[in-house]
Amino acid sequence: MVEDNQIKAQVSPFAIREGEIKTFDGKDGYVSMNQIIHKINIGHITDIHFAILELVNEFEFITSRQIYQMLEIKGFEPKSQDKLNNKLEQLVKSKILTRYYFTSEEGKGIYRIYCLEKMGKYLLTSKEIECKWQQTDNVKPVPMIKKRLAGNQTLIAYLRKVKALDSYVVKPSLTAKTVGKTFKATGGAVKLTKNKKSIVFLFEVIRREQDWQKKLVDKMTMYKDFYENFVPGDSGYSSLPQLIFVCEDDKHTVETFKEIVKNKLEISKIKLYFTTDLRQNQETLENTLIEFRIDEETKKYKMYNVEVKLLGM
């Protein structure tokens, strides 16, 4: 597997590309549960296949590289990306998982996205593992899937590189009390603990999708409601979680911050921090956060890199 620091990409693979569509790369046809049970009985589907299935269930959409990294974190040995890809191919052929890739004017995407298929849900349910998947989940639009993939990458970076990491949640829910709406942080959440003190980072992934500025305003309105009316215990948090926006690139962090300021959606109780997809590839995450502060000389907002020792190895 290619390590993060070997990736030389200038543009995030999870950035929005013009005219991009999702292309089916799974298997058509019928597979019976009896055929799958036979494969389990003769050892063609083993514990590592079930571990893969549980990861896809947990993350909903996930790349093969992300599956590889998560298997290592969970204590499995995938051995090589090729060997893992063979196992994924078996699961796709058995219609336990299905697969997509993105196509745009720039050509075919370099990675495959895996998600559940009907047989996968049956297997999970038989093991009494909660599975909320429905067939309609697989028709979610490209921006929604890319937000999930960018969120996955951020969570995995924290799991692999931050010593203080305590736990993670893929789809944390929050409640905007005034409007009575429950919403999710699109990038997930991590709990960091050091010297018996804990803090939660909530990741909100922003993509340059159609009408992204309006969608950002709508989401920030709910975040503002949650934070400004927060009391300990709300949405299961004993103290205020830290909100971090995961953007496509540095320029996009500026665009996002400008929209928040323009619409007067700053949150008085917390600082707003930003990061980007490619910053998660750094060897350590200590210097991956960005903050916008007023420059004393120009009296204008300026971007600053923030050093956070808590995010060290």
Short mmCIF file of C-alpha atoms in Angstrom, two decimals:
data_model
loop_
_atom_site.label_atom_id
_atom_site.label_comp_id
_atom_site.label_asym_id
_atom_site.label_seq_id
_atom_site.Cartn_x
_atom_site.Cartn_y
_atom_site.Cartn_z
CA MET A 1 0.00 0.00 0.00
CA VAL A 2 1.21 3.51 -0.85
CA GLU A 3 1.91 5.44 2.36
CA ASP A 4 0.35 8.88 2.92
CA ASN A 5 3.68 10.73 2.66
CA GLN A 6 4.35 9.09 -0.74
CA ILE A 7 1.19 10.58 -2.26
CA LYS A 8 2.18 13.44 -4.57
CA ALA A 9 -1.34 14.54 -5.61
CA GLN A 10 -1.85 18.29 -6.04
CA VAL A 11 -5.65 17.97 -6.07
CA SER A 12 -7.64 15.87 -3.60
CA PRO A 13 -9.14 12.70 -5.13
CA PHE A 14 -12.28 13.58 -3.16
CA ALA A 15 -12.66 17.08 -4.65
CA ILE A 16 -15.65 17.70 -6.92
CA ARG A 17 -14.92 17.49 -10.64
CA GLU A 18 -17.15 19.04 -13.28
CA GLY A 19 -19.66 16.72 -14.90
CA GLU A 20 -18.71 13.81 -12.67
CA ILE A 21 -20.96 10.77 -12.58
CA LYS A 22 -21.00 7.55 -10.57
CA THR A 23 -20.52 4.41 -12.68
CA PHE A 24 -21.65 0.93 -11.61
CA ASP A 25 -18.78 -1.58 -11.44
CA GLY A 26 -20.50 -4.40 -9.55
CA LYS A 27 -21.98 -7.68 -10.75
CA ASP A 28 -25.36 -8.31 -12.32
CA GLY A 29 -27.23 -11.58 -12.00
CA TYR A 30 -28.56 -13.69 -9.17
CA VAL A 31 -26.72 -15.25 -6.22
CA SER A 32 -28.58 -17.42 -3.70
CA MET A 33 -27.97 -17.44 0.03
CA ASN A 34 -27.26 -21.20 -0.27
CA GLN A 35 -24.31 -20.44 -2.57
CA ILE A 36 -22.93 -17.95 -0.01
CA ILE A 37 -23.40 -20.38 2.90
CA HIS A 38 -21.53 -23.01 0.84
CA LYS A 39 -18.63 -20.54 0.33
CA ILE A 40 -18.53 -19.90 4.09
CA ASN A 41 -18.60 -23.64 4.85
CA ILE A 42 -15.68 -24.47 2.53
CA GLY A 43 -13.61 -21.53 3.84
CA HIS A 44 -13.82 -19.21 0.78
CA ILE A 45 -15.45 -16.54 2.96
CA THR A 46 -13.60 -16.15 6.27
CA ASP A 47 -13.27 -13.83 9.28
CA ILE A 48 -11.41 -11.17 7.26
CA HIS A 49 -14.28 -11.06 4.74
CA PHE A 50 -16.71 -10.47 7.62
CA ALA A 51 -14.39 -7.76 9.01
CA ILE A 52 -14.47 -6.05 5.59
CA LEU A 53 -18.28 -6.34 5.54
CA GLU A 54 -18.56 -4.74 9.00
CA LEU A 55 -16.29 -1.85 7.93
CA VAL A 56 -18.36 -1.17 4.80
CA ASN A 57 -21.51 -1.26 6.98
CA GLU A 58 -19.95 1.20 9.44
CA PHE A 59 -18.65 3.72 6.86
CA GLU A 60 -21.38 3.22 4.19
CA PHE A 61 -19.04 4.24 1.32
CA ILE A 62 -15.33 3.43 1.50
CA THR A 63 -12.35 2.94 -0.86
CA SER A 64 -10.21 -0.21 -0.95
CA ARG A 65 -7.24 1.76 0.43
CA GLN A 66 -9.35 2.98 3.35
CA ILE A 67 -10.52 -0.59 4.00
CA TYR A 68 -6.84 -1.71 4.04
CA GLN A 69 -5.93 0.97 6.59
CA MET A 70 -8.94 0.22 8.80
CA LEU A 71 -8.22 -3.53 8.75
CA GLU A 72 -4.68 -2.80 10.01
CA ILE A 73 -6.09 -0.55 12.75
CA LYS A 74 -8.50 -3.33 13.79
CA GLY A 75 -5.60 -5.81 14.06
CA PHE A 76 -6.02 -7.74 10.79
CA GLU A 77 -3.20 -8.37 8.31
CA PRO A 78 -4.44 -7.75 4.76
CA LYS A 79 -0.83 -8.57 3.59
CA SER A 80 -1.04 -6.50 0.39
CA GLN A 81 -3.45 -4.25 -1.49
CA ASP A 82 -3.65 -6.88 -4.28
CA LYS A 83 -4.65 -9.64 -1.83
CA LEU A 84 -7.30 -7.36 -0.33
CA ASN A 85 -8.59 -6.47 -3.81
CA ASN A 86 -9.00 -10.21 -4.51
CA LYS A 87 -11.11 -10.58 -1.35
CA LEU A 88 -13.18 -7.56 -2.34
CA GLU A 89 -13.70 -9.09 -5.79
CA GLN A 90 -15.03 -12.28 -4.13
CA LEU A 91 -17.48 -10.23 -2.06
CA VAL A 92 -18.64 -8.30 -5.14
CA LYS A 93 -19.10 -11.51 -7.18
CA SER A 94 -21.20 -12.95 -4.33
CA LYS A 95 -23.30 -9.72 -4.30
CA ILE A 96 -22.39 -9.18 -0.66
CA LEU A 97 -20.82 -5.84 -1.65
CA THR A 98 -21.14 -3.72 -4.75
CA ARG A 99 -18.70 -1.29 -6.35
CA TYR A 100 -18.65 2.03 -8.21
CA TYR A 101 -16.12 4.42 -9.70
CA PHE A 102 -16.38 8.08 -10.74
CA THR A 103 -16.15 9.23 -14.36
CA SER A 104 -15.69 12.84 -15.47
CA GLU A 105 -14.40 14.77 -18.50
CA GLU A 106 -10.92 14.15 -17.07
CA GLY A 107 -11.46 10.39 -17.44
CA LYS A 108 -12.06 7.43 -15.17
CA GLY A 109 -11.43 7.75 -11.42
CA ILE A 110 -8.35 6.04 -9.98
CA TYR A 111 -10.18 4.38 -7.07
CA ARG A 112 -13.22 2.18 -6.51
CA ILE A 113 -15.90 2.83 -3.91
CA TYR A 114 -17.45 -0.10 -2.06
CA CYS A 115 -20.88 -0.21 -0.45
CA LEU A 116 -23.31 -2.86 0.77
CA GLU A 117 -25.42 -5.14 -1.39
CA LYS A 118 -28.54 -7.06 -0.33
CA MET A 119 -26.70 -10.28 0.60
CA GLY A 120 -24.35 -8.28 2.81
CA LYS A 121 -27.27 -6.97 4.83
CA TYR A 122 -28.63 -10.52 5.27
CA LEU A 123 -25.26 -11.76 6.55
CA LEU A 124 -24.88 -8.87 9.01
CA THR A 125 -28.44 -9.34 10.31
CA SER A 126 -27.80 -13.06 10.79
CA LYS A 127 -24.87 -12.14 13.08
CA GLU A 128 -27.12 -9.67 14.98
CA ILE A 129 -25.08 -6.70 13.74
CA GLU A 130 -27.19 -3.57 13.28
CA CYS A 131 -27.47 -2.67 9.60
CA LYS A 132 -29.54 0.32 8.49
CA TRP A 133 -28.62 -0.07 4.82
CA GLN A 134 -31.39 0.19 2.21
CA GLN A 135 -30.99 -0.32 -1.54
CA THR A 136 -31.79 3.35 -2.12
CA ASP A 137 -28.60 4.29 -0.18
CA ASN A 138 -26.55 3.22 -3.19
CA VAL A 139 -28.13 5.89 -5.41
CA LYS A 140 -26.85 8.77 -3.27
CA PRO A 141 -25.31 11.58 -5.38
CA VAL A 142 -21.57 12.02 -6.04
CA PRO A 143 -21.05 15.00 -3.63
CA MET A 144 -22.62 13.09 -0.72
CA ILE A 145 -20.35 10.09 -1.37
CA LYS A 146 -17.25 12.27 -1.72
CA LYS A 147 -18.02 13.95 1.62
CA ARG A 148 -18.13 10.51 3.23
CA LEU A 149 -14.82 9.48 1.61
CA ALA A 150 -13.10 12.71 2.69
CA GLY A 151 -14.50 12.21 6.20
CA ASN A 152 -13.19 8.62 6.21
CA GLN A 153 -9.73 9.82 5.27
CA THR A 154 -9.74 12.37 8.11
CA LEU A 155 -10.91 9.83 10.71
CA ILE A 156 -8.32 7.27 9.54
CA ALA A 157 -5.54 9.89 9.69
CA TYR A 158 -6.43 10.62 13.33
CA LEU A 159 -6.68 6.89 14.15
CA ARG A 160 -3.23 6.22 12.68
CA LYS A 161 -1.32 9.36 13.66
CA VAL A 162 -2.73 10.85 16.89
CA LYS A 163 -1.55 9.22 20.10
CA ALA A 164 -4.25 10.92 22.17
CA LEU A 165 -7.04 9.35 20.11
CA ASP A 166 -9.58 7.70 22.37
CA SER A 167 -12.53 6.80 20.10
CA TYR A 168 -14.30 7.77 16.89
CA VAL A 169 -17.86 7.99 15.53
CA VAL A 170 -18.56 7.87 11.79
CA LYS A 171 -21.95 9.63 11.85
CA PRO A 172 -22.35 11.76 15.00
CA SER A 173 -25.81 13.29 15.50
CA LEU A 174 -26.51 16.73 16.94
CA THR A 175 -29.76 18.53 17.68
CA ALA A 176 -30.52 22.14 16.77
CA LYS A 177 -32.87 22.77 19.69
CA THR A 178 -34.60 25.95 18.53
CA VAL A 179 -35.71 24.47 15.20
CA GLY A 180 -36.04 20.95 16.64
CA LYS A 181 -33.91 19.32 13.94
CA THR A 182 -31.40 16.49 14.28
CA PHE A 183 -28.45 16.64 11.86
CA LYS A 184 -25.15 14.85 11.34
CA ALA A 185 -21.55 16.06 11.10
CA THR A 186 -20.66 14.77 7.61
CA GLY A 187 -17.02 13.97 8.43
CA GLY A 188 -17.51 12.12 11.72
CA ALA A 189 -16.01 12.82 15.15
CA VAL A 190 -12.99 11.83 17.23
CA LYS A 191 -12.53 11.95 21.00
CA LEU A 192 -9.02 12.88 22.14
CA THR A 193 -7.89 12.24 25.71
CA LYS A 194 -4.68 13.29 27.47
CA ASN A 195 -3.99 13.48 31.23
CA LYS A 196 -7.62 12.48 31.91
CA LYS A 197 -8.91 15.52 29.97
CA SER A 198 -10.94 14.95 26.82
CA ILE A 199 -12.07 16.98 23.82
CA VAL A 200 -14.22 15.98 20.84
CA PHE A 201 -13.43 17.17 17.30
CA LEU A 202 -16.44 17.30 14.95
CA PHE A 203 -15.58 17.27 11.24
CA GLU A 204 -17.87 18.96 8.73
CA VAL A 205 -16.84 18.19 5.13
CA ILE A 206 -17.49 20.95 2.59
CA ARG A 207 -17.34 20.25 -1.16
CA ARG A 208 -17.65 22.65 -4.12
CA GLU A 209 -20.89 21.02 -5.24
CA GLN A 210 -23.74 22.87 -6.93
CA ASP A 211 -25.20 25.52 -4.56
CA TRP A 212 -22.55 24.65 -1.96
CA GLN A 213 -22.68 28.15 -0.46
CA LYS A 214 -26.41 27.84 0.25
CA LYS A 215 -25.96 24.35 1.70
CA LEU A 216 -23.15 25.68 3.93
CA VAL A 217 -25.39 28.49 5.22
CA ASP A 218 -28.20 26.01 5.99
CA LYS A 219 -25.81 23.68 7.86
CA MET A 220 -24.09 26.52 9.74
CA THR A 221 -27.48 27.82 10.87
CA MET A 222 -28.06 24.46 12.59
CA TYR A 223 -24.53 24.37 14.06
CA LYS A 224 -25.00 27.92 15.39
CA ASP A 225 -28.30 26.86 17.00
CA PHE A 226 -26.59 23.81 18.60
CA TYR A 227 -23.59 25.76 19.95
CA GLU A 228 -25.31 28.97 21.07
CA ASN A 229 -27.92 27.01 23.06
CA PHE A 230 -25.58 24.31 24.34
CA VAL A 231 -25.79 22.96 27.88
CA PRO A 232 -23.72 20.00 29.14
CA GLY A 233 -25.36 16.73 28.11
CA ASP A 234 -26.79 18.01 24.80
CA SER A 235 -26.46 15.34 22.08
CA GLY A 236 -24.37 13.31 24.54
CA TYR A 237 -21.54 15.88 24.92
CA SER A 238 -20.37 16.87 28.40
CA SER A 239 -18.59 19.94 26.98
CA LEU A 240 -18.55 21.88 23.71
CA PRO A 241 -17.05 19.84 20.84
CA GLN A 242 -14.59 21.62 18.55
CA LEU A 243 -15.89 22.16 15.01
CA ILE A 244 -13.44 21.66 12.12
CA PHE A 245 -14.27 22.20 8.44
CA VAL A 246 -12.63 19.81 5.99
CA CYS A 247 -12.30 21.63 2.65
CA GLU A 248 -11.04 20.63 -0.79
CA ASP A 249 -7.90 22.84 -0.67
CA ASP A 250 -6.47 25.96 1.04
CA LYS A 251 -8.30 28.32 -1.36
CA HIS A 252 -11.54 26.55 -0.49
CA THR A 253 -10.98 27.19 3.24
CA VAL A 254 -10.85 30.93 2.44
CA GLU A 255 -14.03 30.70 0.33
CA THR A 256 -15.80 28.78 3.12
CA PHE A 257 -14.73 31.22 5.85
CA LYS A 258 -15.85 34.20 3.70
CA GLU A 259 -19.34 32.67 3.31
CA ILE A 260 -19.61 32.16 7.09
CA VAL A 261 -18.57 35.77 7.83
CA LYS A 262 -20.69 37.24 5.02
CA ASN A 263 -23.77 35.52 6.43
CA LYS A 264 -22.90 36.40 10.05
CA LEU A 265 -22.74 32.75 11.07
CA GLU A 266 -19.64 32.85 13.27
CA ILE A 267 -20.12 30.97 16.56
CA SER A 268 -19.35 33.06 19.63
CA LYS A 269 -18.61 30.12 21.96
CA ILE A 270 -15.86 28.45 19.87
CA LYS A 271 -13.11 29.24 17.39
CA LEU A 272 -13.67 27.84 13.90
CA TYR A 273 -10.84 25.71 12.55
CA PHE A 274 -10.30 24.48 9.01
CA THR A 275 -8.24 21.80 7.30
CA THR A 276 -8.01 20.16 3.86
CA ASP A 277 -8.01 16.64 2.45
CA LEU A 278 -4.34 16.66 1.47
CA ARG A 279 -3.19 17.99 4.87
CA GLN A 280 -4.27 14.62 6.33
CA ASN A 281 -1.39 13.00 4.40
CA GLN A 282 1.26 14.77 6.50
CA GLU A 283 3.37 12.52 8.74
CA THR A 284 2.00 14.22 11.85
CA LEU A 285 -1.25 16.18 12.19
CA GLU A 286 0.19 18.79 14.60
CA ASN A 287 0.25 21.50 11.92
CA THR A 288 -2.79 20.57 9.84
CA LEU A 289 -5.33 23.04 11.27
CA ILE A 290 -5.99 26.56 9.95
CA GLU A 291 -7.49 29.56 11.71
CA PHE A 292 -8.55 32.96 10.35
CA ARG A 293 -7.72 35.96 12.54
CA ILE A 294 -7.75 39.73 12.08
CA ASP A 295 -4.29 40.99 11.11
CA GLU A 296 -3.38 43.91 13.42
CA GLU A 297 -1.74 45.94 10.63
CA THR A 298 -4.20 45.48 7.78
CA LYS A 299 -7.30 44.95 9.97
CA LYS A 300 -8.28 42.18 7.52
CA TYR A 301 -8.67 38.46 8.10
CA LYS A 302 -5.54 36.43 7.50
CA MET A 303 -4.95 32.65 7.36
CA TYR A 304 -2.74 31.18 10.09
CA ASN A 305 -1.51 27.62 10.56
CA VAL A 306 -2.26 26.46 14.09
CA GLU A 307 0.13 24.14 15.92
CA VAL A 308 -1.73 21.66 18.14
CA LYS A 309 0.64 19.48 20.21
CA LEU A 310 -2.29 17.23 21.20
CA LEU A 311 -2.35 15.96 17.60
CA GLY A 312 1.19 14.57 17.79
CA MET A 313 2.35 10.95 17.65
#
